[in-house]
Amino acid sequence: MSYIKVEDVSRQFTKADGSVFQALDHVDLEIKQGEFICLLGPSGCGKSTLLNILAGFEGASAGTVTIDGQTVSKPSPKYVTIFQNYGLLPWRTVLKNVELGLEEQQLSADEREKIARHYLEIVGLQNFADSHPAELSGGMQQRVAIARALAVDPEIIFMDEPFAALDALTRMKLQDEVSAICREQKKTIIFVTHDIDEAVVLADRIVVMTPNPGQIKTILPVDLHGQRDRTSPDFWDIRERVFECFALKPEDKTEYYI
Amino acid sequence: MHKVKYIGGSLIILLAFWQIVTWLGGWNEALFPSPLGTVRGLGELLASGVLAADIRASLSRFALGYISAVVLAMALGLVLGWYKKIWNYLNPVAQVLRPVSPVAWLPFIVLFFGIGEMPALVIIFIAAFFPVLLATVAAVQGMEPVYLKVAKNFGIGQPQILGKIVFPAVFPRIATGLHLALGTAWVFLVAGEMAGAQSGLGFLIIDARNNLRADWLMAAILTIGVLGLVLDGIVSYLEGQIYRRWGLTRRT
């Protein structure tokens, strides 16, 4: 039985001029526990809407979403979302930001701090515990958000274009780190992106989505045998197949003469 | 360094202008004081301890009126900003009351609270209350939605969310309102103290006028100006600190 089950989900928005925008149109998707799924597509394809529905921030207009057999109706600390603009609380120190989710649990202050420090170490920010978010770079802030998400030991982590605001090199570095951390912690990850390379590097399966109306076009398994080398031939092979999905690959028009 | 130059320069311009007006006017010293006469008057007020006592009275009155207004307006603004439907009913009332000068209420204030200590307090309170209330409501309603998503995600419930997330998240925007309210309330301090208070800088002004001591009057005016500037400086500094901590660039 699949862990996350999206059945026939649609979502419409009524625009200001009264016209209806079909963000999601009869979407079906099944995800196994521990999978790393990338929702890939251009803007307007409904990938963020689907994520928001999965995370319980929005309701679907039709259809159902179940996680572990339970219908999703509101957000839960069991499924934590990481946002593009980090969502850190600027008035709190890095340590206190990581403790935020733990404060709703029955823990002593010492236990909270111990857990928070542990996860700060995992993301390599143990020396920045007393800094404030504004003092950190974008990449470091997103690491804090990752530590904060991991600290409550969620089953699923939803990521909504978490690296879109970072520069290319920082992004690649964080992709590798997130991939390693999440696989090690055995989390199920649903990751929204519009970056094809990012999806190929990270995903076990890439859910390719197309806009107008938002639909799943195809699902591509990524079989890189655990080797996420951006320069390997396998990588380029999968990348090429994604390009084909979006019809981005120019047709071969070379004329051959014998 | 430039700042010293500008401040010194503007002081010289003011003094020169004042002196020229005094010469050209040729009024009696009891009606319009010269700069030198004002300095002498200020010296008298300082030496007798009258000025210090009046400053103390005004500042403590101001602190009480301002702080109680700010606390109440922020608490109310937080709740009303959060429950939009209630605000929709109260907003027109607030919009009608807001542009009314607090001094206009004076007859009613005297009717309700009598003369003496209370009118000054109530007028400062009214002057500070509306800017802070409106700033808080606007700040809560315009809050960055990601903070709410994070709070809901981690299961932070309805009553705590206001104090734990919403209030600190919107505080920099409220701070702008606090700053504005401070200036407005200080302006109305004098008006408030003219309604039968027996101490304070407003009382000093009335007293100086009644005794035909224009030099004291001018000394009191300058004191009010300088104190207002100092208060503004302190709040500006605190506001800057908050903006830095929250990682915002200062709006100029």
Short mmCIF file of C-alpha atoms in Angstrom, two decimals:
data_model
loop_
_atom_site.label_atom_id
_atom_site.label_comp_id
_atom_site.label_asym_id
_atom_site.label_seq_id
_atom_site.Cartn_x
_atom_site.Cartn_y
_atom_site.Cartn_z
CA MET A 1 0.00 0.00 0.00
CA SER A 2 1.31 3.37 -0.85
CA TYR A 3 2.14 5.84 1.88
CA ILE A 4 0.91 9.04 0.28
CA LYS A 5 -2.04 8.72 -2.03
CA VAL A 6 -3.36 11.55 -4.21
CA GLU A 7 -6.64 10.53 -5.83
CA ASP A 8 -8.29 12.52 -8.57
CA VAL A 9 -7.37 15.88 -7.04
CA SER A 10 -8.47 19.08 -8.75
CA ARG A 11 -8.12 22.66 -7.62
CA GLN A 12 -9.67 25.73 -9.19
CA PHE A 13 -9.05 29.37 -8.37
CA THR A 14 -11.48 32.10 -9.30
CA LYS A 15 -9.53 35.05 -10.60
CA ALA A 16 -10.41 38.69 -9.96
CA ASP A 17 -12.13 38.99 -13.33
CA GLY A 18 -14.38 36.04 -12.49
CA SER A 19 -12.70 33.55 -14.80
CA VAL A 20 -11.68 30.18 -13.40
CA PHE A 21 -8.08 29.04 -13.34
CA GLN A 22 -7.54 25.29 -13.25
CA ALA A 23 -4.41 24.92 -11.10
CA LEU A 24 -4.74 21.15 -10.83
CA ASP A 25 -6.80 18.90 -13.07
CA HIS A 26 -7.55 15.32 -12.00
CA VAL A 27 -4.18 14.50 -10.53
CA ASP A 28 -3.33 11.01 -9.28
CA LEU A 29 -0.08 10.16 -7.55
CA GLU A 30 1.20 7.49 -5.21
CA ILE A 31 4.34 7.83 -3.14
CA LYS A 32 6.11 5.19 -1.10
CA GLN A 33 7.64 5.82 2.31
CA GLY A 34 11.25 7.00 2.12
CA GLU A 35 11.01 8.14 -1.49
CA PHE A 36 12.54 11.38 -2.71
CA ILE A 37 10.02 12.85 -5.15
CA CYS A 38 10.57 15.96 -7.24
CA LEU A 39 7.59 17.81 -8.64
CA LEU A 40 9.04 19.45 -11.73
CA GLY A 41 7.43 21.88 -14.10
CA PRO A 42 7.18 25.48 -15.28
CA SER A 43 5.36 28.11 -13.25
CA GLY A 44 1.59 27.70 -13.30
CA CYS A 45 1.74 23.91 -13.58
CA GLY A 46 0.26 23.48 -10.11
CA LYS A 47 3.30 21.95 -8.44
CA SER A 48 3.23 24.36 -5.51
CA THR A 49 -0.54 24.03 -5.25
CA LEU A 50 -0.19 20.26 -5.08
CA LEU A 51 2.46 20.65 -2.37
CA ASN A 52 0.24 23.02 -0.37
CA ILE A 53 -2.62 20.54 -0.56
CA LEU A 54 -0.36 17.66 0.50
CA ALA A 55 0.97 19.74 3.41
CA GLY A 56 -2.56 20.68 4.48
CA PHE A 57 -2.24 24.43 3.91
CA GLU A 58 -4.95 24.39 1.24
CA GLY A 59 -7.90 22.18 0.51
CA ALA A 60 -8.55 20.49 -2.82
CA SER A 61 -11.62 21.48 -4.83
CA ALA A 62 -12.22 17.80 -5.55
CA GLY A 63 -10.53 14.49 -4.80
CA THR A 64 -8.74 13.24 -1.71
CA VAL A 65 -5.23 13.15 -0.29
CA THR A 66 -4.33 10.55 2.30
CA ILE A 67 -1.07 10.11 4.17
CA ASP A 68 -0.59 6.81 5.95
CA GLY A 69 -4.29 6.09 5.50
CA GLN A 70 -5.44 9.38 7.03
CA THR A 71 -7.11 12.15 5.05
CA VAL A 72 -5.09 15.37 5.09
CA SER A 73 -7.16 18.31 6.31
CA LYS A 74 -4.72 20.57 8.16
CA PRO A 75 -0.95 20.98 8.66
CA SER A 76 0.76 18.73 11.17
CA PRO A 77 4.24 18.69 12.73
CA LYS A 78 4.58 15.18 11.30
CA TYR A 79 4.91 16.78 7.88
CA VAL A 80 7.10 19.84 7.88
CA THR A 81 7.36 22.29 4.99
CA ILE A 82 10.49 24.22 4.05
CA PHE A 83 9.86 27.42 2.14
CA GLN A 84 11.77 29.30 -0.52
CA ASN A 85 12.13 32.36 1.73
CA TYR A 86 13.17 30.18 4.67
CA GLY A 87 10.39 31.26 7.08
CA LEU A 88 12.84 31.83 9.91
CA LEU A 89 11.77 34.08 12.76
CA PRO A 90 14.18 37.05 12.60
CA TRP A 91 13.75 37.97 16.27
CA ARG A 92 14.97 34.60 17.44
CA THR A 93 18.52 33.29 17.45
CA VAL A 94 19.40 30.37 15.21
CA LEU A 95 19.17 28.01 18.18
CA LYS A 96 15.76 29.35 19.24
CA ASN A 97 14.52 29.05 15.67
CA VAL A 98 15.43 25.37 15.63
CA GLU A 99 13.71 24.94 18.99
CA LEU A 100 10.44 26.46 17.71
CA GLY A 101 8.73 23.21 16.76
CA LEU A 102 10.00 21.46 19.90
CA GLU A 103 8.29 24.01 22.13
CA GLU A 104 4.92 22.43 21.37
CA GLN A 105 6.15 19.08 22.66
CA GLN A 106 6.45 17.94 26.26
CA LEU A 107 10.17 18.57 26.63
CA SER A 108 12.29 20.34 29.23
CA ALA A 109 14.30 23.37 28.13
CA ASP A 110 17.52 21.36 28.41
CA GLU A 111 16.22 18.56 26.22
CA ARG A 112 15.01 21.07 23.66
CA GLU A 113 18.38 22.72 23.48
CA LYS A 114 20.18 19.40 23.22
CA ILE A 115 18.04 18.28 20.29
CA ALA A 116 18.36 21.66 18.57
CA ARG A 117 22.14 21.65 18.92
CA HIS A 118 22.30 18.13 17.56
CA TYR A 119 20.50 19.11 14.37
CA LEU A 120 22.49 22.32 14.03
CA GLU A 121 25.56 20.14 14.01
CA ILE A 122 24.09 17.96 11.28
CA VAL A 123 23.66 21.00 9.03
CA GLY A 124 27.10 22.30 10.08
CA LEU A 125 25.96 25.43 11.91
CA GLN A 126 26.90 24.57 15.49
CA ASN A 127 29.04 27.70 15.68
CA PHE A 128 26.17 29.98 14.71
CA ALA A 129 23.69 28.98 17.41
CA ASP A 130 23.60 32.45 18.93
CA SER A 131 23.52 34.40 15.67
CA HIS A 132 20.36 35.93 14.31
CA PRO A 133 19.08 34.91 10.86
CA ALA A 134 19.82 38.34 9.37
CA GLU A 135 23.51 37.78 10.08
CA LEU A 136 23.62 34.60 7.97
CA SER A 137 23.85 34.08 4.20
CA GLY A 138 20.86 32.69 2.31
CA GLY A 139 22.37 29.23 2.15
CA MET A 140 23.00 29.20 5.89
CA GLN A 141 19.49 30.42 6.61
CA GLN A 142 18.05 27.58 4.57
CA ARG A 143 20.25 25.16 6.53
CA VAL A 144 18.70 26.53 9.73
CA ALA A 145 15.26 25.89 8.27
CA ILE A 146 16.32 22.32 7.44
CA ALA A 147 17.59 21.79 10.99
CA ARG A 148 14.34 23.20 12.36
CA ALA A 149 12.35 20.80 10.20
CA LEU A 150 14.48 17.79 11.14
CA ALA A 151 14.36 18.66 14.85
CA VAL A 152 10.71 17.64 15.22
CA ASP A 153 11.57 14.30 13.58
CA PRO A 154 8.89 14.53 10.88
CA GLU A 155 7.95 11.63 8.62
CA ILE A 156 7.74 13.80 5.54
CA ILE A 157 9.54 16.99 4.55
CA PHE A 158 7.90 19.15 1.93
CA MET A 159 10.22 21.56 0.17
CA ASP A 160 8.81 24.41 -1.93
CA GLU A 161 11.61 25.56 -4.25
CA PRO A 162 13.91 25.82 -1.24
CA PHE A 163 17.04 26.70 -3.19
CA ALA A 164 15.54 29.00 -5.81
CA ALA A 165 16.89 32.15 -4.14
CA LEU A 166 20.46 30.86 -3.81
CA ASP A 167 23.40 31.25 -6.16
CA ALA A 168 24.29 28.30 -8.38
CA LEU A 169 27.27 26.99 -6.41
CA THR A 170 25.60 27.26 -3.01
CA ARG A 171 22.57 25.57 -4.51
CA MET A 172 24.56 22.57 -5.73
CA LYS A 173 26.30 22.24 -2.40
CA LEU A 174 23.01 22.31 -0.53
CA GLN A 175 21.46 19.83 -2.96
CA ASP A 176 24.18 17.35 -2.11
CA GLU A 177 23.82 17.99 1.60
CA VAL A 178 20.04 17.71 1.62
CA SER A 179 20.19 14.57 -0.44
CA ALA A 180 22.68 12.99 1.97
CA ILE A 181 20.95 14.14 5.15
CA CYS A 182 17.47 13.15 4.09
CA ARG A 183 18.47 9.72 2.87
CA GLU A 184 20.44 9.14 6.05
CA GLN A 185 17.50 10.25 8.22
CA LYS A 186 15.15 8.12 6.10
CA LYS A 187 12.64 10.86 5.43
CA THR A 188 10.08 10.96 2.67
CA ILE A 189 10.73 14.10 0.65
CA ILE A 190 8.44 15.93 -1.72
CA PHE A 191 10.49 18.60 -3.42
CA VAL A 192 9.06 21.25 -5.74
CA THR A 193 11.40 22.74 -8.33
CA HIS A 194 11.51 24.21 -11.81
CA ASP A 195 15.18 23.34 -12.20
CA ILE A 196 15.68 20.20 -14.28
CA ASP A 197 19.22 19.51 -13.04
CA GLU A 198 18.11 19.87 -9.47
CA ALA A 199 15.36 17.31 -9.99
CA VAL A 200 17.74 14.84 -11.64
CA VAL A 201 20.33 15.20 -8.87
CA LEU A 202 17.86 14.77 -6.05
CA ALA A 203 14.92 12.63 -7.03
CA ASP A 204 14.19 8.94 -6.95
CA ARG A 205 11.29 9.76 -9.22
CA ILE A 206 10.61 12.96 -11.12
CA VAL A 207 6.94 13.92 -11.46
CA VAL A 208 6.85 16.02 -14.62
CA MET A 209 3.96 18.49 -14.61
CA THR A 210 2.55 20.73 -17.34
CA PRO A 211 0.38 23.85 -17.03
CA ASN A 212 -3.04 24.89 -18.36
CA PRO A 213 -4.51 22.87 -16.77
CA GLY A 214 -2.03 21.63 -14.17
CA GLN A 215 -1.52 17.96 -14.84
CA ILE A 216 1.04 15.24 -14.37
CA LYS A 217 2.51 14.54 -17.76
CA THR A 218 4.70 11.64 -16.83
CA ILE A 219 6.69 10.17 -13.98
CA LEU A 220 10.36 9.44 -14.66
CA PRO A 221 12.26 7.06 -12.39
CA VAL A 222 15.83 8.21 -11.80
CA ASP A 223 18.10 5.25 -11.51
CA LEU A 224 21.55 6.58 -10.81
CA HIS A 225 22.52 3.72 -8.49
CA GLY A 226 23.06 6.12 -5.65
CA GLN A 227 25.65 7.96 -7.69
CA ARG A 228 24.69 11.57 -8.02
CA ASP A 229 27.51 12.78 -10.17
CA ARG A 230 26.48 15.78 -12.26
CA THR A 231 29.04 14.94 -14.93
CA SER A 232 28.34 11.22 -15.37
CA PRO A 233 26.86 9.89 -18.63
CA ASP A 234 23.88 8.40 -16.73
CA PHE A 235 23.08 11.85 -15.36
CA TRP A 236 23.11 13.37 -18.84
CA ASP A 237 20.97 10.56 -20.10
CA ILE A 238 18.20 11.23 -17.60
CA ARG A 239 18.54 14.94 -18.07
CA GLU A 240 18.01 14.46 -21.76
CA ARG A 241 14.86 12.48 -21.18
CA VAL A 242 13.45 15.28 -19.01
CA PHE A 243 14.28 17.79 -21.73
CA GLU A 244 12.37 15.62 -24.18
CA CYS A 245 9.35 15.65 -21.86
CA PHE A 246 9.23 19.41 -22.04
CA ALA A 247 9.91 19.34 -25.78
CA LEU A 248 13.02 21.41 -25.18
CA LYS A 249 15.28 19.25 -27.26
CA PRO A 250 15.70 20.51 -30.80
CA GLU A 251 14.95 17.89 -33.42
CA ASP A 252 17.89 16.54 -35.26
CA LYS A 253 17.74 18.27 -38.62
CA THR A 254 21.13 17.29 -39.93
CA GLU A 255 21.03 16.07 -43.47
CA TYR A 256 23.21 13.16 -44.25
CA TYR A 257 24.91 12.61 -47.57
CA ILE A 258 26.33 9.37 -48.60
CA MET B 1 31.90 66.03 12.05
CA HIS B 2 29.54 67.48 9.43
CA LYS B 3 26.69 67.08 11.89
CA VAL B 4 28.39 69.36 14.42
CA LYS B 5 28.89 71.92 11.67
CA TYR B 6 25.23 71.81 10.64
CA ILE B 7 23.89 71.98 14.18
CA GLY B 8 26.24 74.82 15.11
CA GLY B 9 25.36 76.64 11.91
CA SER B 10 21.63 76.35 12.43
CA LEU B 11 21.97 77.57 16.04
CA ILE B 12 23.85 80.65 14.86
CA ILE B 13 21.22 81.35 12.19
CA LEU B 14 18.43 81.01 14.76
CA LEU B 15 20.11 83.28 17.30
CA ALA B 16 20.97 85.90 14.70
CA PHE B 17 17.42 85.91 13.32
CA TRP B 18 15.97 86.11 16.83
CA GLN B 19 18.26 88.99 17.79
CA ILE B 20 17.42 90.93 14.65
CA VAL B 21 13.69 90.45 15.22
CA THR B 22 14.16 91.70 18.80
CA TRP B 23 16.00 94.82 17.60
CA LEU B 24 13.60 95.58 14.79
CA GLY B 25 10.52 94.99 16.92
CA GLY B 26 11.67 97.10 19.81
CA TRP B 27 9.18 95.42 22.14
CA ASN B 28 9.31 95.53 25.90
CA GLU B 29 11.38 92.64 27.34
CA ALA B 30 8.25 91.51 29.21
CA LEU B 31 6.50 90.90 25.89
CA PHE B 32 9.27 89.48 23.73
CA PRO B 33 12.61 88.39 25.17
CA SER B 34 16.02 88.75 23.57
CA PRO B 35 18.27 85.67 23.37
CA LEU B 36 20.35 87.01 26.24
CA GLY B 37 17.28 87.72 28.35
CA THR B 38 16.04 84.19 27.71
CA VAL B 39 19.36 82.72 28.81
CA ARG B 40 19.12 84.78 32.02
CA GLY B 41 15.52 83.58 32.54
CA LEU B 42 16.58 80.01 31.93
CA GLY B 43 19.34 80.49 34.50
CA GLU B 44 16.79 81.69 37.05
CA LEU B 45 14.50 78.75 36.39
CA LEU B 46 17.38 76.31 36.71
CA ALA B 47 18.75 77.91 39.86
CA SER B 48 15.38 77.93 41.62
CA GLY B 49 14.79 74.28 40.68
CA VAL B 50 11.44 75.18 39.09
CA LEU B 51 12.44 73.95 35.66
CA ALA B 52 13.77 70.61 36.92
CA ALA B 53 10.57 70.01 38.90
CA ASP B 54 8.40 70.88 35.90
CA ILE B 55 10.45 68.67 33.58
CA ARG B 56 10.10 65.81 36.03
CA ALA B 57 6.34 66.35 36.30
CA SER B 58 5.91 66.52 32.53
CA LEU B 59 8.07 63.51 31.79
CA SER B 60 6.38 61.27 34.35
CA ARG B 61 2.94 62.37 33.14
CA PHE B 62 4.03 61.80 29.58
CA ALA B 63 5.48 58.38 30.35
CA LEU B 64 2.29 57.26 32.08
CA GLY B 65 -0.03 58.54 29.35
CA TYR B 66 2.12 57.36 26.47
CA ILE B 67 2.97 53.92 27.83
CA SER B 68 -0.59 53.09 28.85
CA ALA B 69 -1.85 54.22 25.42
CA VAL B 70 0.81 52.19 23.63
CA VAL B 71 0.21 49.01 25.62
CA LEU B 72 -3.55 49.19 25.23
CA ALA B 73 -3.42 50.19 21.55
CA MET B 74 -0.99 47.39 20.68
CA ALA B 75 -2.99 44.74 22.53
CA LEU B 76 -6.24 45.93 20.97
CA GLY B 77 -4.65 46.36 17.54
CA LEU B 78 -3.27 42.85 17.65
CA VAL B 79 -6.67 41.33 18.39
CA LEU B 80 -8.57 43.58 15.99
CA GLY B 81 -6.05 43.03 13.21
CA TRP B 82 -6.37 39.29 13.71
CA TYR B 83 -10.18 39.22 13.78
CA LYS B 84 -10.81 41.15 10.59
CA LYS B 85 -14.59 40.98 10.87
CA ILE B 86 -14.70 42.92 14.14
CA TRP B 87 -12.30 45.48 12.73
CA ASN B 88 -14.49 45.98 9.68
CA TYR B 89 -17.17 47.29 12.05
CA LEU B 90 -14.82 49.38 14.17
CA ASN B 91 -12.66 50.79 11.40
CA PRO B 92 -15.15 53.52 10.33
CA VAL B 93 -15.44 54.67 13.95
CA ALA B 94 -11.67 54.83 14.31
CA GLN B 95 -11.35 56.70 11.03
CA VAL B 96 -13.84 59.32 12.24
CA LEU B 97 -12.21 59.76 15.65
CA ARG B 98 -8.62 59.73 14.44
CA PRO B 99 -8.48 63.16 12.74
CA VAL B 100 -10.04 64.94 15.73
CA SER B 101 -7.46 66.86 17.72
CA PRO B 102 -7.32 65.47 21.27
CA VAL B 103 -7.68 69.02 22.61
CA ALA B 104 -11.15 69.25 21.11
CA TRP B 105 -12.34 66.72 23.68
CA LEU B 106 -11.13 68.91 26.52
CA PRO B 107 -14.54 70.12 27.81
CA PHE B 108 -15.76 66.52 27.97
CA ILE B 109 -12.50 65.34 29.50
CA VAL B 110 -12.86 67.96 32.22
CA LEU B 111 -16.49 66.93 32.68
CA PHE B 112 -15.54 63.27 33.10
CA PHE B 113 -12.24 63.57 34.90
CA GLY B 114 -12.21 67.04 36.48
CA ILE B 115 -9.32 69.43 36.20
CA GLY B 116 -5.77 68.96 37.40
CA GLU B 117 -3.76 65.84 36.72
CA MET B 118 -6.17 63.84 34.57
CA PRO B 119 -6.81 66.03 31.49
CA ALA B 120 -3.12 66.09 30.57
CA LEU B 121 -2.90 62.32 30.93
CA VAL B 122 -6.05 61.70 28.90
CA ILE B 123 -4.99 64.05 26.12
CA ILE B 124 -1.56 62.41 25.83
CA PHE B 125 -3.31 59.05 25.87
CA ILE B 126 -5.67 59.97 23.02
CA ALA B 127 -2.85 61.53 21.00
CA ALA B 128 -0.75 58.36 21.22
CA PHE B 129 -3.56 55.81 21.04
CA PHE B 130 -4.82 56.14 17.48
CA PRO B 131 -1.51 56.14 15.57
CA VAL B 132 -0.42 53.01 17.45
CA LEU B 133 -3.77 51.26 17.07
CA LEU B 134 -3.95 51.88 13.33
CA ALA B 135 -0.30 50.95 12.79
CA THR B 136 -0.77 47.70 14.70
CA VAL B 137 -3.93 46.69 12.85
CA ALA B 138 -2.34 47.46 9.48
CA ALA B 139 0.82 45.59 10.44
CA VAL B 140 -1.08 42.47 11.52
CA GLN B 141 -3.23 42.48 8.41
CA GLY B 142 -0.21 42.95 6.15
CA MET B 143 1.86 40.30 7.85
CA GLU B 144 4.15 38.04 5.83
CA PRO B 145 2.04 34.85 5.46
CA VAL B 146 5.01 32.50 5.73
CA TYR B 147 5.19 33.09 9.50
CA LEU B 148 1.63 31.87 9.91
CA LYS B 149 2.31 28.83 7.76
CA VAL B 150 5.33 27.96 9.90
CA ALA B 151 3.32 28.40 13.10
CA LYS B 152 0.46 26.23 11.84
CA ASN B 153 2.90 23.65 10.60
CA PHE B 154 4.47 23.26 14.03
CA GLY B 155 1.07 23.16 15.69
CA ILE B 156 1.24 26.50 17.49
CA GLY B 157 -2.35 27.15 18.58
CA GLN B 158 -4.67 30.14 18.45
CA PRO B 159 -4.01 32.04 21.69
CA GLN B 160 -0.21 31.63 21.71
CA ILE B 161 0.24 32.46 18.04
CA LEU B 162 -0.54 36.15 18.66
CA GLY B 163 2.13 36.66 21.29
CA LYS B 164 4.67 34.20 20.00
CA ILE B 165 4.57 34.79 16.26
CA VAL B 166 2.29 37.61 15.13
CA PHE B 167 3.38 40.32 17.57
CA PRO B 168 7.14 39.94 17.11
CA ALA B 169 6.73 39.43 13.36
CA VAL B 170 4.94 42.75 12.90
CA PHE B 171 6.81 44.67 15.61
CA PRO B 172 9.10 46.63 13.27
CA ARG B 173 6.04 48.03 11.52
CA ILE B 174 4.40 48.86 14.85
CA ALA B 175 7.62 50.60 15.89
CA THR B 176 7.08 53.14 13.13
CA GLY B 177 3.66 53.87 14.66
CA LEU B 178 5.19 54.14 18.12
CA HIS B 179 7.65 56.70 16.83
CA LEU B 180 4.93 58.73 15.17
CA ALA B 181 2.76 58.57 18.29
CA LEU B 182 5.60 59.77 20.47
CA GLY B 183 5.98 62.94 18.45
CA THR B 184 2.24 63.61 18.36
CA ALA B 185 1.76 62.94 22.06
CA TRP B 186 4.64 65.25 22.98
CA VAL B 187 3.06 68.06 20.99
CA PHE B 188 -0.15 67.65 22.96
CA LEU B 189 1.58 67.47 26.33
CA VAL B 190 1.63 71.25 26.62
CA ALA B 191 -2.01 71.60 25.62
CA GLY B 192 -2.96 68.97 28.15
CA GLU B 193 -1.06 70.63 30.96
CA MET B 194 -2.76 73.94 30.26
CA ALA B 195 -6.04 72.50 31.58
CA GLY B 196 -5.54 73.15 35.25
CA ALA B 197 -2.39 71.16 35.96
CA GLN B 198 -0.32 72.72 38.74
CA SER B 199 3.05 71.52 37.45
CA GLY B 200 4.78 70.62 34.22
CA LEU B 201 6.10 72.52 31.25
CA GLY B 202 2.61 73.43 30.03
CA PHE B 203 1.83 74.89 33.42
CA LEU B 204 5.12 76.78 33.34
CA ILE B 205 4.08 78.37 30.06
CA ILE B 206 0.71 79.49 31.46
CA ASP B 207 2.38 80.68 34.64
CA ALA B 208 5.04 82.66 32.76
CA ARG B 209 2.39 84.26 30.59
CA ASN B 210 0.27 85.25 33.56
CA ASN B 211 3.31 86.82 35.24
CA LEU B 212 4.41 88.61 32.08
CA ARG B 213 7.69 86.68 32.12
CA ALA B 214 8.31 86.28 28.41
CA ASP B 215 11.86 85.13 29.13
CA TRP B 216 10.55 82.18 31.17
CA LEU B 217 7.97 81.47 28.48
CA MET B 218 10.67 81.30 25.83
CA ALA B 219 12.90 79.19 28.07
CA ALA B 220 10.03 76.72 28.56
CA ILE B 221 9.40 76.59 24.81
CA LEU B 222 13.05 75.83 24.13
CA THR B 223 13.08 73.15 26.83
CA ILE B 224 10.04 71.44 25.28
CA GLY B 225 11.73 71.50 21.89
CA VAL B 226 15.00 70.09 23.15
CA LEU B 227 13.33 67.36 25.22
CA GLY B 228 11.18 66.39 22.25
CA LEU B 229 14.31 66.11 20.15
CA VAL B 230 16.03 63.94 22.76
CA LEU B 231 13.01 61.62 23.07
CA ASP B 232 12.84 61.33 19.30
CA GLY B 233 16.54 60.54 19.17
CA ILE B 234 16.16 57.75 21.72
CA VAL B 235 13.23 56.21 19.87
CA SER B 236 15.01 56.52 16.52
CA TYR B 237 17.98 54.70 17.97
CA LEU B 238 15.81 51.89 19.38
CA GLU B 239 13.93 51.63 16.11
CA GLY B 240 17.22 51.31 14.25
CA GLN B 241 18.29 48.50 16.57
CA ILE B 242 15.02 46.65 15.96
CA TYR B 243 15.33 47.03 12.22
CA ARG B 244 18.86 45.71 12.30
CA ARG B 245 17.95 42.71 14.42
CA TRP B 246 15.00 41.85 12.17
CA GLY B 247 17.29 42.19 9.15
CA LEU B 248 15.30 44.98 7.53
CA THR B 249 16.76 47.94 5.74
CA ARG B 250 15.69 51.14 7.30
CA ARG B 251 13.01 53.12 5.52
CA THR B 252 14.18 56.66 5.18
#
